[in-house]
Amino acid sequence: MENVSEDTKAFLTTAKVYSGELDKVQIIDYYNTWDDYEKDLQPGRYNGPVFAAEAIDRSFPSHKDQVLILDVAAGTGFVGEELVKRNFKEIHALDPSASMLMKAKKKNVYKKFLYTYHCVVCSGGFGSGHIPSGALKEFIRITKPGGVVVVVMREEFLNIPEYGDNLETLMKQFQNEGLWMCIERSVVQKYFCEKTGVIFRYRVLHRHL
Ligand SMILES: C[S@@+](CC[C@H](N)C(=O)[O-])C[C@H]1O[C@@H](n2cnc3c(N)ncnc32)[C@H](O)[C@@H]1O
């Protein structure tokens, strides 16, 4: 029973930040003051970071220490921790919440600098009031040709009004324009609590600077 109510509390706390009721500044404030974030989104309940790291592992089976990775919406560094467990080392973090990034910094898993990357990963960054769809083109721009973009998100968030028709329509449009090519689209169970997630893995063909 203890677990059920903890799950419910975590689910409702998370529902608020993705509700569409908060503007961008309020969302960042929300993350800045979300002290129990790591408890609420602990592995087992929120599995986006594991799904994201496993997807990257599938794309880069060797020379992992040389793969330059940008973690977009890195938060407190859950994805970084999962990547380090899998022997990735060159990981940079990007997030608008200073307080989330401070927690990530303490983990000593990220290095900084701005680059073009072999891999850009985003776990849990897309949803109401979060990353706009236009960022996908930026992901392509900062990924080296031949590199990989991994997006892991709640499946139902593909269809929120601010993503217009559907976030996936834009992904397909970029494929039709020859910017990238889909190498994986998997639906996974228990992405967050009982919600399904979707894992996208795209190979970048042209950076379109
Ligand atoms: C649910 S957390 C996911 C954190 C981490 N990727 C993980 O999987 O644990 C969402 C993160 O998105 C960040 N975020 C919100 N709006 C954003 C935006 N417009 N651009 C980039 N990051 C954003 C928040 O600060 C927060 O750290």
PDB file of C-alpha atoms and ligand atoms in Angstrom:
ATOM      1  CA  MET A   1       0.000   0.000   0.000  1.00  0.00           C
ATOM      2  CA  GLU A   2       2.903   2.289   0.915  1.00  0.00           C
ATOM      3  CA  ASN A   3       4.189   1.884  -2.655  1.00  0.00           C
ATOM      4  CA  VAL A   4       0.817   2.563  -4.251  1.00  0.00           C
ATOM      5  CA  SER A   5       0.447   5.917  -2.519  1.00  0.00           C
ATOM      6  CA  GLU A   6       4.083   6.862  -3.250  1.00  0.00           C
ATOM      7  CA  ASP A   7       3.423   6.013  -6.918  1.00  0.00           C
ATOM      8  CA  THR A   8       0.268   8.125  -6.904  1.00  0.00           C
ATOM      9  CA  LYS A   9       2.057  11.062  -5.296  1.00  0.00           C
ATOM     10  CA  ALA A  10       4.899  10.850  -7.821  1.00  0.00           C
ATOM     11  CA  PHE A  11       2.439  10.551 -10.695  1.00  0.00           C
ATOM     12  CA  LEU A  12       0.441  13.606  -9.629  1.00  0.00           C
ATOM     13  CA  THR A  13       3.560  15.704  -8.975  1.00  0.00           C
ATOM     14  CA  THR A  14       4.786  14.878 -12.462  1.00  0.00           C
ATOM     15  CA  ALA A  15       1.334  15.421 -14.029  1.00  0.00           C
ATOM     16  CA  LYS A  16       1.383  19.040 -12.850  1.00  0.00           C
ATOM     17  CA  VAL A  17       4.635  19.919 -14.636  1.00  0.00           C
ATOM     18  CA  TYR A  18       3.419  18.383 -17.922  1.00  0.00           C
ATOM     19  CA  SER A  19      -0.168  19.693 -17.547  1.00  0.00           C
ATOM     20  CA  GLY A  20       0.125  22.610 -19.947  1.00  0.00           C
ATOM     21  CA  GLU A  21      -1.032  24.978 -17.159  1.00  0.00           C
ATOM     22  CA  LEU A  22       2.473  26.308 -16.461  1.00  0.00           C
ATOM     23  CA  ASP A  23       4.472  28.664 -18.660  1.00  0.00           C
ATOM     24  CA  LYS A  24       8.167  28.094 -19.366  1.00  0.00           C
ATOM     25  CA  VAL A  25       9.405  30.167 -16.400  1.00  0.00           C
ATOM     26  CA  GLN A  26       7.006  28.405 -14.027  1.00  0.00           C
ATOM     27  CA  ILE A  27       8.155  25.027 -15.330  1.00  0.00           C
ATOM     28  CA  ILE A  28      11.782  25.826 -14.615  1.00  0.00           C
ATOM     29  CA  ASP A  29      10.823  27.143 -11.144  1.00  0.00           C
ATOM     30  CA  TYR A  30       8.906  23.933 -10.559  1.00  0.00           C
ATOM     31  CA  TYR A  31      11.993  21.840 -11.353  1.00  0.00           C
ATOM     32  CA  ASN A  32      14.187  24.212  -9.322  1.00  0.00           C
ATOM     33  CA  THR A  33      12.134  23.564  -6.197  1.00  0.00           C
ATOM     34  CA  TRP A  34      11.289  19.881  -6.781  1.00  0.00           C
ATOM     35  CA  ASP A  35      13.395  18.512  -3.916  1.00  0.00           C
ATOM     36  CA  ASP A  36      12.044  14.967  -4.176  1.00  0.00           C
ATOM     37  CA  TYR A  37      12.592  14.722  -7.947  1.00  0.00           C
ATOM     38  CA  GLU A  38      15.048  11.819  -7.709  1.00  0.00           C
ATOM     39  CA  LYS A  39      12.798   9.962  -5.267  1.00  0.00           C
ATOM     40  CA  ASP A  40       9.631  10.585  -7.299  1.00  0.00           C
ATOM     41  CA  LEU A  41      11.282   9.613 -10.574  1.00  0.00           C
ATOM     42  CA  GLN A  42      13.378   6.787  -9.208  1.00  0.00           C
ATOM     43  CA  PRO A  43      14.334   3.865 -11.485  1.00  0.00           C
ATOM     44  CA  GLY A  44      11.536   1.317 -11.621  1.00  0.00           C
ATOM     45  CA  ARG A  45       8.925   4.069 -11.612  1.00  0.00           C
ATOM     46  CA  TYR A  46      10.513   6.283 -14.293  1.00  0.00           C
ATOM     47  CA  ASN A  47      12.510   4.202 -16.731  1.00  0.00           C
ATOM     48  CA  GLY A  48      13.212   6.768 -19.473  1.00  0.00           C
ATOM     49  CA  PRO A  49      16.923   7.103 -18.599  1.00  0.00           C
ATOM     50  CA  VAL A  50      17.495   3.326 -18.778  1.00  0.00           C
ATOM     51  CA  PHE A  51      15.603   3.085 -22.082  1.00  0.00           C
ATOM     52  CA  ALA A  52      17.645   6.018 -23.450  1.00  0.00           C
ATOM     53  CA  ALA A  53      21.018   4.577 -22.362  1.00  0.00           C
ATOM     54  CA  GLU A  54      20.152   1.135 -23.743  1.00  0.00           C
ATOM     55  CA  ALA A  55      19.179   2.715 -27.086  1.00  0.00           C
ATOM     56  CA  ILE A  56      22.537   4.538 -27.236  1.00  0.00           C
ATOM     57  CA  ASP A  57      24.311   1.286 -26.374  1.00  0.00           C
ATOM     58  CA  ARG A  58      22.621  -0.352 -29.368  1.00  0.00           C
ATOM     59  CA  SER A  59      24.043   2.356 -31.665  1.00  0.00           C
ATOM     60  CA  PHE A  60      27.562   2.437 -30.233  1.00  0.00           C
ATOM     61  CA  PRO A  61      28.653  -1.081 -29.290  1.00  0.00           C
ATOM     62  CA  SER A  62      32.398  -0.258 -29.273  1.00  0.00           C
ATOM     63  CA  HIS A  63      34.820   2.652 -28.594  1.00  0.00           C
ATOM     64  CA  LYS A  64      32.278   3.967 -26.113  1.00  0.00           C
ATOM     65  CA  ASP A  65      34.822   6.164 -24.356  1.00  0.00           C
ATOM     66  CA  GLN A  66      35.180   8.223 -27.558  1.00  0.00           C
ATOM     67  CA  VAL A  67      31.489   8.834 -28.227  1.00  0.00           C
ATOM     68  CA  LEU A  68      30.672  12.496 -27.618  1.00  0.00           C
ATOM     69  CA  ILE A  69      27.151  12.726 -26.214  1.00  0.00           C
ATOM     70  CA  LEU A  70      24.913  15.710 -25.490  1.00  0.00           C
ATOM     71  CA  ASP A  71      22.162  15.020 -22.955  1.00  0.00           C
ATOM     72  CA  VAL A  72      19.387  17.574 -23.646  1.00  0.00           C
ATOM     73  CA  ALA A  73      17.046  18.271 -20.694  1.00  0.00           C
ATOM     74  CA  ALA A  74      19.594  16.360 -18.604  1.00  0.00           C
ATOM     75  CA  GLY A  75      17.911  17.247 -15.319  1.00  0.00           C
ATOM     76  CA  THR A  76      19.701  15.714 -12.329  1.00  0.00           C
ATOM     77  CA  GLY A  77      21.782  13.427 -14.528  1.00  0.00           C
ATOM     78  CA  PHE A  78      19.945  10.110 -14.491  1.00  0.00           C
ATOM     79  CA  VAL A  79      20.798   9.460 -18.161  1.00  0.00           C
ATOM     80  CA  GLY A  80      24.453  10.357 -17.515  1.00  0.00           C
ATOM     81  CA  GLU A  81      24.613   7.865 -14.668  1.00  0.00           C
ATOM     82  CA  GLU A  82      23.163   5.111 -16.837  1.00  0.00           C
ATOM     83  CA  LEU A  83      25.624   5.946 -19.639  1.00  0.00           C
ATOM     84  CA  VAL A  84      28.634   5.839 -17.296  1.00  0.00           C
ATOM     85  CA  LYS A  85      27.507   2.378 -16.105  1.00  0.00           C
ATOM     86  CA  ARG A  86      27.754   1.353 -19.774  1.00  0.00           C
ATOM     87  CA  ASN A  87      31.296   2.808 -20.143  1.00  0.00           C
ATOM     88  CA  PHE A  88      30.407   6.039 -21.972  1.00  0.00           C
ATOM     89  CA  LYS A  89      32.543   8.920 -20.720  1.00  0.00           C
ATOM     90  CA  GLU A  90      32.284  12.005 -22.941  1.00  0.00           C
ATOM     91  CA  ILE A  91      28.897  13.270 -21.834  1.00  0.00           C
ATOM     92  CA  HIS A  92      27.750  16.899 -21.747  1.00  0.00           C
ATOM     93  CA  ALA A  93      24.614  18.172 -20.028  1.00  0.00           C
ATOM     94  CA  LEU A  94      22.149  20.864 -21.096  1.00  0.00           C
ATOM     95  CA  ASP A  95      19.201  21.954 -18.946  1.00  0.00           C
ATOM     96  CA  PRO A  96      17.508  25.292 -18.150  1.00  0.00           C
ATOM     97  CA  SER A  97      17.022  24.411 -14.458  1.00  0.00           C
ATOM     98  CA  ALA A  98      20.126  25.477 -12.485  1.00  0.00           C
ATOM     99  CA  SER A  99      19.072  23.472  -9.478  1.00  0.00           C
ATOM    100  CA  MET A 100      18.626  20.265 -11.488  1.00  0.00           C
ATOM    101  CA  LEU A 101      22.008  20.814 -13.147  1.00  0.00           C
ATOM    102  CA  MET A 102      23.655  21.387  -9.763  1.00  0.00           C
ATOM    103  CA  LYS A 103      22.517  17.930  -8.687  1.00  0.00           C
ATOM    104  CA  ALA A 104      23.847  16.544 -11.982  1.00  0.00           C
ATOM    105  CA  LYS A 105      27.223  18.250 -11.487  1.00  0.00           C
ATOM    106  CA  LYS A 106      27.706  16.523  -8.126  1.00  0.00           C
ATOM    107  CA  LYS A 107      27.622  13.182  -9.923  1.00  0.00           C
ATOM    108  CA  ASN A 108      30.815  14.003 -11.836  1.00  0.00           C
ATOM    109  CA  VAL A 109      29.571  12.281 -14.952  1.00  0.00           C
ATOM    110  CA  TYR A 110      29.355  15.259 -17.313  1.00  0.00           C
ATOM    111  CA  LYS A 111      32.083  17.309 -18.951  1.00  0.00           C
ATOM    112  CA  LYS A 112      31.183  20.660 -20.546  1.00  0.00           C
ATOM    113  CA  PHE A 113      32.012  22.537 -23.799  1.00  0.00           C
ATOM    114  CA  LEU A 114      29.903  23.011 -26.885  1.00  0.00           C
ATOM    115  CA  TYR A 115      30.516  20.755 -29.834  1.00  0.00           C
ATOM    116  CA  THR A 116      28.939  18.747 -32.549  1.00  0.00           C
ATOM    117  CA  TYR A 117      28.148  15.370 -31.145  1.00  0.00           C
ATOM    118  CA  HIS A 118      28.192  11.729 -32.154  1.00  0.00           C
ATOM    119  CA  CYS A 119      25.001  11.383 -30.159  1.00  0.00           C
ATOM    120  CA  VAL A 120      22.283  13.713 -28.823  1.00  0.00           C
ATOM    121  CA  VAL A 121      19.917  12.156 -26.293  1.00  0.00           C
ATOM    122  CA  CYS A 122      16.749  13.535 -24.745  1.00  0.00           C
ATOM    123  CA  SER A 123      14.812  11.569 -22.145  1.00  0.00           C
ATOM    124  CA  GLY A 124      11.622  13.074 -20.720  1.00  0.00           C
ATOM    125  CA  GLY A 125      12.294  16.490 -22.281  1.00  0.00           C
ATOM    126  CA  PHE A 126       9.306  16.579 -24.649  1.00  0.00           C
ATOM    127  CA  GLY A 127       5.826  17.335 -23.266  1.00  0.00           C
ATOM    128  CA  SER A 128       3.513  20.277 -22.537  1.00  0.00           C
ATOM    129  CA  GLY A 129       5.476  23.483 -21.895  1.00  0.00           C
ATOM    130  CA  HIS A 130       8.791  21.642 -22.236  1.00  0.00           C
ATOM    131  CA  ILE A 131      10.980  21.392 -25.351  1.00  0.00           C
ATOM    132  CA  PRO A 132       9.329  22.838 -28.474  1.00  0.00           C
ATOM    133  CA  SER A 133       9.167  20.734 -31.621  1.00  0.00           C
ATOM    134  CA  GLY A 134      11.551  23.164 -33.370  1.00  0.00           C
ATOM    135  CA  ALA A 135      14.358  21.825 -31.177  1.00  0.00           C
ATOM    136  CA  LEU A 136      14.440  18.634 -33.244  1.00  0.00           C
ATOM    137  CA  LYS A 137      16.082  20.540 -36.082  1.00  0.00           C
ATOM    138  CA  GLU A 138      18.655  21.885 -33.613  1.00  0.00           C
ATOM    139  CA  PHE A 139      19.365  18.330 -32.494  1.00  0.00           C
ATOM    140  CA  ILE A 140      20.120  17.465 -36.129  1.00  0.00           C
ATOM    141  CA  ARG A 141      22.262  20.574 -36.549  1.00  0.00           C
ATOM    142  CA  ILE A 142      24.532  19.750 -33.613  1.00  0.00           C
ATOM    143  CA  THR A 143      24.887  16.053 -34.458  1.00  0.00           C
ATOM    144  CA  LYS A 144      27.715  14.964 -36.755  1.00  0.00           C
ATOM    145  CA  PRO A 145      26.596  13.317 -40.029  1.00  0.00           C
ATOM    146  CA  GLY A 146      26.463   9.579 -39.273  1.00  0.00           C
ATOM    147  CA  GLY A 147      25.712  10.339 -35.611  1.00  0.00           C
ATOM    148  CA  VAL A 148      22.600   9.372 -33.712  1.00  0.00           C
ATOM    149  CA  VAL A 149      19.714  11.230 -32.042  1.00  0.00           C
ATOM    150  CA  VAL A 150      17.834   9.315 -29.332  1.00  0.00           C
ATOM    151  CA  VAL A 151      14.511  10.711 -28.074  1.00  0.00           C
ATOM    152  CA  VAL A 152      12.693   8.858 -25.303  1.00  0.00           C
ATOM    153  CA  MET A 153       9.318  10.201 -24.201  1.00  0.00           C
ATOM    154  CA  ARG A 154       5.850   9.366 -22.989  1.00  0.00           C
ATOM    155  CA  GLU A 155       3.895   8.034 -25.979  1.00  0.00           C
ATOM    156  CA  GLU A 156       0.771  10.111 -25.270  1.00  0.00           C
ATOM    157  CA  PHE A 157       2.816  13.346 -25.416  1.00  0.00           C
ATOM    158  CA  LEU A 158       3.366  12.868 -29.168  1.00  0.00           C
ATOM    159  CA  ASN A 159      -0.131  14.253 -29.714  1.00  0.00           C
ATOM    160  CA  ILE A 160      -0.292  17.314 -27.429  1.00  0.00           C
ATOM    161  CA  PRO A 161      -1.729  20.443 -29.139  1.00  0.00           C
ATOM    162  CA  GLU A 162       1.523  22.431 -29.095  1.00  0.00           C
ATOM    163  CA  TYR A 163       3.166  19.751 -31.271  1.00  0.00           C
ATOM    164  CA  GLY A 164       0.536  20.495 -33.934  1.00  0.00           C
ATOM    165  CA  ASP A 165      -0.456  17.450 -35.861  1.00  0.00           C
ATOM    166  CA  ASN A 166       1.956  15.135 -34.086  1.00  0.00           C
ATOM    167  CA  LEU A 167       5.640  15.405 -33.166  1.00  0.00           C
ATOM    168  CA  GLU A 168       6.253  12.338 -35.264  1.00  0.00           C
ATOM    169  CA  THR A 169       4.932  14.051 -38.406  1.00  0.00           C
ATOM    170  CA  LEU A 170       7.819  16.504 -38.095  1.00  0.00           C
ATOM    171  CA  MET A 171      10.295  13.659 -37.554  1.00  0.00           C
ATOM    172  CA  LYS A 172       9.003  12.019 -40.741  1.00  0.00           C
ATOM    173  CA  GLN A 173       9.186  15.332 -42.619  1.00  0.00           C
ATOM    174  CA  PHE A 174      12.898  15.606 -41.743  1.00  0.00           C
ATOM    175  CA  GLN A 175      13.358  12.053 -42.990  1.00  0.00           C
ATOM    176  CA  ASN A 176      11.637  12.972 -46.284  1.00  0.00           C
ATOM    177  CA  GLU A 177      13.981  15.984 -46.541  1.00  0.00           C
ATOM    178  CA  GLY A 178      16.946  13.613 -46.216  1.00  0.00           C
ATOM    179  CA  LEU A 179      18.144  15.086 -42.905  1.00  0.00           C
ATOM    180  CA  TRP A 180      17.947  11.870 -40.930  1.00  0.00           C
ATOM    181  CA  MET A 181      16.743   8.285 -41.133  1.00  0.00           C
ATOM    182  CA  CYS A 182      14.750   6.353 -38.551  1.00  0.00           C
ATOM    183  CA  ILE A 183      16.645   3.297 -37.267  1.00  0.00           C
ATOM    184  CA  GLU A 184      14.369   2.484 -34.356  1.00  0.00           C
ATOM    185  CA  ARG A 185      10.864   3.257 -33.160  1.00  0.00           C
ATOM    186  CA  SER A 186       9.882   1.093 -30.192  1.00  0.00           C
ATOM    187  CA  VAL A 187       6.967   1.367 -27.827  1.00  0.00           C
ATOM    188  CA  VAL A 188       7.894   0.274 -24.298  1.00  0.00           C
ATOM    189  CA  GLN A 189       5.729  -0.562 -21.309  1.00  0.00           C
ATOM    190  CA  LYS A 190       6.190   1.031 -17.863  1.00  0.00           C
ATOM    191  CA  TYR A 191       8.075   4.061 -19.183  1.00  0.00           C
ATOM    192  CA  PHE A 192       6.640   6.095 -16.292  1.00  0.00           C
ATOM    193  CA  CYS A 193       4.389   4.232 -13.859  1.00  0.00           C
ATOM    194  CA  GLU A 194       1.854   2.446 -16.122  1.00  0.00           C
ATOM    195  CA  LYS A 195       2.347   4.850 -19.053  1.00  0.00           C
ATOM    196  CA  THR A 196       3.878   3.603 -22.282  1.00  0.00           C
ATOM    197  CA  GLY A 197       6.960   5.284 -23.693  1.00  0.00           C
ATOM    198  CA  VAL A 198       8.364   5.569 -27.172  1.00  0.00           C
ATOM    199  CA  ILE A 199      12.016   5.314 -28.128  1.00  0.00           C
ATOM    200  CA  PHE A 200      13.137   7.015 -31.324  1.00  0.00           C
ATOM    201  CA  ARG A 201      16.604   6.449 -32.723  1.00  0.00           C
ATOM    202  CA  TYR A 202      17.546   8.467 -35.819  1.00  0.00           C
ATOM    203  CA  ARG A 203      20.770   8.422 -37.844  1.00  0.00           C
ATOM    204  CA  VAL A 204      21.679  11.956 -38.972  1.00  0.00           C
ATOM    205  CA  LEU A 205      22.543  12.206 -42.662  1.00  0.00           C
ATOM    206  CA  HIS A 206      23.007  15.949 -43.224  1.00  0.00           C
ATOM    207  CA  ARG A 207      23.399  18.666 -40.608  1.00  0.00           C
ATOM    208  CA  HIS A 208      21.542  21.342 -42.524  1.00  0.00           C
ATOM    209  CA  LEU A 209      23.573  24.218 -41.011  1.00  0.00           C
TER     210      LEU A 209
HETATM  211  C1  LIG B   1      11.335  14.957 -16.445  1.00  0.00           C
HETATM  212  S1  LIG B   1      12.813  15.853 -16.420  1.00  0.00           S
HETATM  213  C2  LIG B   1      13.873  14.690 -17.274  1.00  0.00           C
HETATM  214  C3  LIG B   1      15.310  14.812 -16.795  1.00  0.00           C
HETATM  215  C4  LIG B   1      16.251  13.724 -17.298  1.00  0.00           C
HETATM  216  N1  LIG B   1      16.421  13.755 -18.748  1.00  0.00           N
HETATM  217  C5  LIG B   1      15.752  12.372 -16.869  1.00  0.00           C
HETATM  218  O1  LIG B   1      15.348  11.588 -17.742  1.00  0.00           O
HETATM  219  O2  LIG B   1      15.762  12.122 -15.648  1.00  0.00           O
HETATM  220  C6  LIG B   1      12.555  17.119 -17.646  1.00  0.00           C
HETATM  221  C7  LIG B   1      13.703  18.128 -17.740  1.00  0.00           C
HETATM  222  O3  LIG B   1      13.399  18.985 -18.860  1.00  0.00           O
HETATM  223  C8  LIG B   1      13.929  20.259 -18.574  1.00  0.00           C
HETATM  224  N2  LIG B   1      13.239  21.209 -19.465  1.00  0.00           N
HETATM  225  C9  LIG B   1      12.016  21.748 -19.319  1.00  0.00           C
HETATM  226  N3  LIG B   1      11.735  22.597 -20.334  1.00  0.00           N
HETATM  227  C10 LIG B   1      12.812  22.568 -21.164  1.00  0.00           C
HETATM  228  C11 LIG B   1      13.150  23.233 -22.392  1.00  0.00           C
HETATM  229  N4  LIG B   1      12.307  24.097 -22.959  1.00  0.00           N
HETATM  230  N5  LIG B   1      14.361  22.973 -22.957  1.00  0.00           N
HETATM  231  C12 LIG B   1      15.226  22.099 -22.377  1.00  0.00           C
HETATM  232  N6  LIG B   1      14.960  21.442 -21.218  1.00  0.00           N
HETATM  233  C13 LIG B   1      13.778  21.676 -20.629  1.00  0.00           C
HETATM  234  C14 LIG B   1      13.626  20.454 -17.078  1.00  0.00           C
HETATM  235  O4  LIG B   1      14.427  21.459 -16.484  1.00  0.00           O
HETATM  236  C15 LIG B   1      13.871  19.046 -16.519  1.00  0.00           C
HETATM  237  O5  LIG B   1      15.180  18.913 -15.999  1.00  0.00           O
END
